[in-house]
């Protein structure tokens, strides 16, 4: 049995506003995804949470 990882057509990446979140979005772009919609931000007074949707370019 082989482990084949199939890319999802749509991903909603979330995380704290830090280098790790930015790297995850950058990695998605490097792997054939494009930004979809505007980024979203939420703040609870202590930390900022970012969210960005991405879709596979080939599915547009």
PDB file of N, CA and C in Angstrom:
ATOM      1  N   UNK A   1       0.838  -1.175   0.000  1.00  0.00           N
ATOM      2  CA  UNK A   1       0.000   0.000   0.000  1.00  0.00           C
ATOM      3  C   UNK A   1       0.884   1.239   0.000  1.00  0.00           C
ATOM      4  N   UNK A   2       0.565   2.185  -0.860  1.00  0.00           N
ATOM      5  CA  UNK A   2       1.352   3.411  -0.919  1.00  0.00           C
ATOM      6  C   UNK A   2       0.581   4.555  -0.288  1.00  0.00           C
ATOM      7  N   UNK A   3       1.300   5.438   0.338  1.00  0.00           N
ATOM      8  CA  UNK A   3       0.691   6.624   0.931  1.00  0.00           C
ATOM      9  C   UNK A   3       0.797   7.766  -0.062  1.00  0.00           C
ATOM     10  N   UNK A   4      -0.281   8.022  -0.769  1.00  0.00           N
ATOM     11  CA  UNK A   4      -0.324   9.109  -1.736  1.00  0.00           C
ATOM     12  C   UNK A   4      -1.105  10.249  -1.113  1.00  0.00           C
ATOM     13  N   UNK A   5      -0.471  11.392  -1.006  1.00  0.00           N
ATOM     14  CA  UNK A   5      -1.143  12.548  -0.426  1.00  0.00           C
ATOM     15  C   UNK A   5      -1.802  13.341  -1.548  1.00  0.00           C
ATOM     16  N   UNK A   6      -3.110  13.437  -1.492  1.00  0.00           N
ATOM     17  CA  UNK A   6      -3.873  14.171  -2.491  1.00  0.00           C
ATOM     18  C   UNK A   6      -4.085  15.591  -1.979  1.00  0.00           C
ATOM     19  N   UNK A   7      -3.772  16.567  -2.830  1.00  0.00           N
ATOM     20  CA  UNK A   7      -3.973  17.959  -2.435  1.00  0.00           C
ATOM     21  C   UNK A   7      -5.455  18.276  -2.379  1.00  0.00           C
ATOM     22  N   UNK A   8      -5.849  18.995  -1.363  1.00  0.00           N
ATOM     23  CA  UNK A   8      -7.220  19.473  -1.261  1.00  0.00           C
ATOM     24  C   UNK A   8      -7.393  20.645  -2.220  1.00  0.00           C
ATOM     25  N   UNK A   9      -8.563  20.764  -2.831  1.00  0.00           N
ATOM     26  CA  UNK A   9      -8.829  21.875  -3.745  1.00  0.00           C
ATOM     27  C   UNK A   9      -8.876  23.208  -3.010  1.00  0.00           C
ATOM     28  N   UNK A  10      -9.317  23.181  -1.753  1.00  0.00           N
ATOM     29  CA  UNK A  10      -9.524  24.392  -0.959  1.00  0.00           C
ATOM     30  C   UNK A  10      -8.913  24.186   0.411  1.00  0.00           C
ATOM     31  N   UNK A  11      -8.232  25.201   0.900  1.00  0.00           N
ATOM     32  CA  UNK A  11      -7.693  25.170   2.263  1.00  0.00           C
ATOM     33  C   UNK A  11      -7.976  26.506   2.927  1.00  0.00           C
ATOM     34  N   UNK A  12      -8.266  26.476   4.217  1.00  0.00           N
ATOM     35  CA  UNK A  12      -8.460  27.691   5.005  1.00  0.00           C
ATOM     36  C   UNK A  12      -7.401  27.647   6.093  1.00  0.00           C
ATOM     37  N   UNK A  13      -6.351  28.417   5.901  1.00  0.00           N
ATOM     38  CA  UNK A  13      -5.194  28.391   6.790  1.00  0.00           C
ATOM     39  C   UNK A  13      -5.426  29.400   7.907  1.00  0.00           C
ATOM     40  N   UNK A  14      -5.260  28.957   9.146  1.00  0.00           N
ATOM     41  CA  UNK A  14      -5.447  29.846  10.292  1.00  0.00           C
ATOM     42  C   UNK A  14      -4.264  29.718  11.241  1.00  0.00           C
ATOM     43  N   UNK A  15      -4.068  30.744  12.041  1.00  0.00           N
ATOM     44  CA  UNK A  15      -3.014  30.701  13.040  1.00  0.00           C
ATOM     45  C   UNK A  15      -2.738  32.071  13.611  1.00  0.00           C
ATOM     46  N   UNK A  16      -1.895  32.101  14.628  1.00  0.00           N
ATOM     47  CA  UNK A  16      -1.522  33.383  15.206  1.00  0.00           C
ATOM     48  C   UNK A  16      -0.715  34.183  14.195  1.00  0.00           C
ATOM     49  N   UNK A  17      -0.751  35.484  14.339  1.00  0.00           N
ATOM     50  CA  UNK A  17      -0.057  36.391  13.419  1.00  0.00           C
ATOM     51  C   UNK A  17       1.442  36.343  13.707  1.00  0.00           C
ATOM     52  N   UNK A  18       2.116  35.367  13.087  1.00  0.00           N
ATOM     53  CA  UNK A  18       3.547  35.200  13.313  1.00  0.00           C
ATOM     54  C   UNK A  18       4.221  34.653  12.052  1.00  0.00           C
ATOM     55  N   UNK A  19       5.522  34.452  12.137  1.00  0.00           N
ATOM     56  CA  UNK A  19       6.286  33.950  10.989  1.00  0.00           C
ATOM     57  C   UNK A  19       5.802  32.573  10.527  1.00  0.00           C
ATOM     58  N   UNK A  20       5.364  31.734  11.455  1.00  0.00           N
ATOM     59  CA  UNK A  20       4.895  30.394  11.099  1.00  0.00           C
ATOM     60  C   UNK A  20       3.661  30.470  10.202  1.00  0.00           C
ATOM     61  N   UNK A  21       2.718  31.341  10.540  1.00  0.00           N
ATOM     62  CA  UNK A  21       1.523  31.499   9.706  1.00  0.00           C
ATOM     63  C   UNK A  21       1.914  31.984   8.317  1.00  0.00           C
ATOM     64  N   UNK A  22       2.762  32.998   8.254  1.00  0.00           N
ATOM     65  CA  UNK A  22       3.205  33.529   6.960  1.00  0.00           C
ATOM     66  C   UNK A  22       3.910  32.456   6.140  1.00  0.00           C
ATOM     67  N   UNK A  23       4.701  31.622   6.782  1.00  0.00           N
ATOM     68  CA  UNK A  23       5.408  30.554   6.076  1.00  0.00           C
ATOM     69  C   UNK A  23       4.433  29.520   5.534  1.00  0.00           C
ATOM     70  N   UNK A  24       3.399  29.188   6.297  1.00  0.00           N
ATOM     71  CA  UNK A  24       2.408  28.210   5.835  1.00  0.00           C
ATOM     72  C   UNK A  24       1.669  28.715   4.604  1.00  0.00           C
ATOM     73  N   UNK A  25       1.325  30.005   4.586  1.00  0.00           N
ATOM     74  CA  UNK A  25       0.677  30.580   3.404  1.00  0.00           C
ATOM     75  C   UNK A  25       1.663  30.583   2.235  1.00  0.00           C
ATOM     76  N   UNK A  26       2.898  30.989   2.477  1.00  0.00           N
ATOM     77  CA  UNK A  26       3.920  31.006   1.424  1.00  0.00           C
ATOM     78  C   UNK A  26       4.153  29.612   0.857  1.00  0.00           C
ATOM     79  N   UNK A  27       4.199  28.604   1.719  1.00  0.00           N
ATOM     80  CA  UNK A  27       4.379  27.222   1.261  1.00  0.00           C
ATOM     81  C   UNK A  27       3.219  26.787   0.372  1.00  0.00           C
ATOM     82  N   UNK A  28       2.010  27.161   0.749  1.00  0.00           N
ATOM     83  CA  UNK A  28       0.844  26.814  -0.074  1.00  0.00           C
ATOM     84  C   UNK A  28       0.964  27.454  -1.455  1.00  0.00           C
ATOM     85  N   UNK A  29       1.379  28.710  -1.503  1.00  0.00           N
ATOM     86  CA  UNK A  29       1.543  29.398  -2.787  1.00  0.00           C
ATOM     87  C   UNK A  29       2.622  28.722  -3.628  1.00  0.00           C
ATOM     88  N   UNK A  30       3.694  28.292  -2.990  1.00  0.00           N
ATOM     89  CA  UNK A  30       4.773  27.586  -3.697  1.00  0.00           C
ATOM     90  C   UNK A  30       4.324  26.219  -4.219  1.00  0.00           C
ATOM     91  N   UNK A  31       3.264  25.675  -3.617  1.00  0.00           N
ATOM     92  CA  UNK A  31       2.787  24.337  -3.985  1.00  0.00           C
ATOM     93  C   UNK A  31       1.554  24.363  -4.884  1.00  0.00           C
ATOM     94  N   UNK A  32       1.363  25.472  -5.602  1.00  0.00           N
ATOM     95  CA  UNK A  32       0.309  25.497  -6.611  1.00  0.00           C
ATOM     96  C   UNK A  32      -1.007  26.113  -6.192  1.00  0.00           C
ATOM     97  N   UNK A  33      -1.071  26.646  -4.979  1.00  0.00           N
ATOM     98  CA  UNK A  33      -2.290  27.313  -4.528  1.00  0.00           C
ATOM     99  C   UNK A  33      -2.216  28.804  -4.843  1.00  0.00           C
ATOM    100  N   UNK A  34      -3.379  29.438  -4.932  1.00  0.00           N
ATOM    101  CA  UNK A  34      -3.471  30.887  -5.082  1.00  0.00           C
ATOM    102  C   UNK A  34      -4.392  31.410  -3.988  1.00  0.00           C
ATOM    103  N   UNK A  35      -4.177  32.675  -3.623  1.00  0.00           N
ATOM    104  CA  UNK A  35      -5.021  33.286  -2.601  1.00  0.00           C
ATOM    105  C   UNK A  35      -6.458  33.340  -3.090  1.00  0.00           C
ATOM    106  N   UNK A  36      -7.393  33.146  -2.171  1.00  0.00           N
ATOM    107  CA  UNK A  36      -8.814  33.170  -2.502  1.00  0.00           C
ATOM    108  C   UNK A  36      -9.514  34.055  -1.478  1.00  0.00           C
ATOM    109  N   UNK A  37      -9.955  35.211  -1.915  1.00  0.00           N
ATOM    110  CA  UNK A  37     -10.607  36.139  -0.996  1.00  0.00           C
ATOM    111  C   UNK A  37      -9.606  36.927  -0.178  1.00  0.00           C
ATOM    112  N   UNK A  38     -10.159  37.737   0.688  1.00  0.00           N
ATOM    113  CA  UNK A  38      -9.334  38.601   1.533  1.00  0.00           C
ATOM    114  C   UNK A  38      -8.926  37.868   2.808  1.00  0.00           C
ATOM    115  N   UNK A  39      -7.762  38.220   3.353  1.00  0.00           N
ATOM    116  CA  UNK A  39      -7.388  37.637   4.639  1.00  0.00           C
ATOM    117  C   UNK A  39      -8.315  38.173   5.728  1.00  0.00           C
ATOM    118  N   UNK A  40      -8.468  37.411   6.781  1.00  0.00           N
ATOM    119  CA  UNK A  40      -9.295  37.807   7.922  1.00  0.00           C
ATOM    120  C   UNK A  40      -8.425  37.860   9.164  1.00  0.00           C
ATOM    121  N   UNK A  41      -8.743  38.798  10.040  1.00  0.00           N
ATOM    122  CA  UNK A  41      -8.024  38.948  11.302  1.00  0.00           C
ATOM    123  C   UNK A  41      -9.024  39.038  12.442  1.00  0.00           C
ATOM    124  N   UNK A  42      -8.681  38.450  13.571  1.00  0.00           N
ATOM    125  CA  UNK A  42      -9.482  38.560  14.785  1.00  0.00           C
ATOM    126  C   UNK A  42      -8.522  38.774  15.947  1.00  0.00           C
ATOM    127  N   UNK A  43      -8.955  39.548  16.923  1.00  0.00           N
ATOM    128  CA  UNK A  43      -8.107  39.837  18.070  1.00  0.00           C
ATOM    129  C   UNK A  43      -8.938  39.698  19.336  1.00  0.00           C
ATOM    130  N   UNK A  44      -8.397  38.965  20.308  1.00  0.00           N
ATOM    131  CA  UNK A  44      -9.106  38.789  21.575  1.00  0.00           C
ATOM    132  C   UNK A  44      -8.524  39.659  22.685  1.00  0.00           C
ATOM    133  N   UNK A  45      -7.717  40.638  22.318  1.00  0.00           N
ATOM    134  CA  UNK A  45      -7.078  41.498  23.301  1.00  0.00           C
ATOM    135  C   UNK A  45      -5.703  41.009  23.716  1.00  0.00           C
ATOM    136  N   UNK A  46      -5.396  39.758  23.424  1.00  0.00           N
ATOM    137  CA  UNK A  46      -4.104  39.183  23.778  1.00  0.00           C
ATOM    138  C   UNK A  46      -3.300  38.778  22.551  1.00  0.00           C
ATOM    139  N   UNK A  47      -3.984  38.220  21.556  1.00  0.00           N
ATOM    140  CA  UNK A  47      -3.279  37.776  20.356  1.00  0.00           C
ATOM    141  C   UNK A  47      -4.163  37.993  19.134  1.00  0.00           C
ATOM    142  N   UNK A  48      -3.507  38.074  17.986  1.00  0.00           N
ATOM    143  CA  UNK A  48      -4.208  38.235  16.721  1.00  0.00           C
ATOM    144  C   UNK A  48      -4.176  36.908  15.976  1.00  0.00           C
ATOM    145  N   UNK A  49      -5.345  36.485  15.516  1.00  0.00           N
ATOM    146  CA  UNK A  49      -5.473  35.263  14.732  1.00  0.00           C
ATOM    147  C   UNK A  49      -5.715  35.661  13.281  1.00  0.00           C
ATOM    148  N   UNK A  50      -4.957  35.062  12.375  1.00  0.00           N
ATOM    149  CA  UNK A  50      -5.079  35.332  10.940  1.00  0.00           C
ATOM    150  C   UNK A  50      -5.724  34.133  10.261  1.00  0.00           C
ATOM    151  N   UNK A  51      -6.380  34.415   9.142  1.00  0.00           N
ATOM    152  CA  UNK A  51      -6.972  33.352   8.332  1.00  0.00           C
ATOM    153  C   UNK A  51      -6.879  33.754   6.867  1.00  0.00           C
ATOM    154  N   UNK A  52      -6.534  32.782   6.021  1.00  0.00           N
ATOM    155  CA  UNK A  52      -6.448  33.033   4.583  1.00  0.00           C
ATOM    156  C   UNK A  52      -6.885  31.778   3.843  1.00  0.00           C
ATOM    157  N   UNK A  53      -7.841  31.944   2.939  1.00  0.00           N
ATOM    158  CA  UNK A  53      -8.266  30.834   2.090  1.00  0.00           C
ATOM    159  C   UNK A  53      -7.349  30.771   0.873  1.00  0.00           C
ATOM    160  N   UNK A  54      -7.062  29.547   0.437  1.00  0.00           N
ATOM    161  CA  UNK A  54      -6.293  29.317  -0.785  1.00  0.00           C
ATOM    162  C   UNK A  54      -6.969  28.193  -1.564  1.00  0.00           C
ATOM    163  N   UNK A  55      -6.865  28.254  -2.887  1.00  0.00           N
ATOM    164  CA  UNK A  55      -7.409  27.206  -3.757  1.00  0.00           C
ATOM    165  C   UNK A  55      -6.326  26.789  -4.742  1.00  0.00           C
ATOM    166  N   UNK A  56      -6.427  25.550  -5.215  1.00  0.00           N
ATOM    167  CA  UNK A  56      -5.487  25.093  -6.230  1.00  0.00           C
ATOM    168  C   UNK A  56      -5.704  25.885  -7.510  1.00  0.00           C
ATOM    169  N   UNK A  57      -4.629  26.412  -8.048  1.00  0.00           N
ATOM    170  CA  UNK A  57      -4.710  27.224  -9.262  1.00  0.00           C
ATOM    171  C   UNK A  57      -5.343  26.448 -10.406  1.00  0.00           C
ATOM    172  N   UNK A  58      -5.029  25.170 -10.515  1.00  0.00           N
ATOM    173  CA  UNK A  58      -5.539  24.344 -11.611  1.00  0.00           C
ATOM    174  C   UNK A  58      -7.045  24.125 -11.530  1.00  0.00           C
ATOM    175  N   UNK A  59      -7.668  24.412 -10.391  1.00  0.00           N
ATOM    176  CA  UNK A  59      -9.108  24.211 -10.227  1.00  0.00           C
ATOM    177  C   UNK A  59      -9.910  25.474 -10.520  1.00  0.00           C
ATOM    178  N   UNK A  60      -9.223  26.584 -10.780  1.00  0.00           N
ATOM    179  CA  UNK A  60      -9.943  27.839 -11.075  1.00  0.00           C
ATOM    180  C   UNK A  60     -10.461  27.846 -12.481  1.00  0.00           C
TER     181      UNK A  60
END
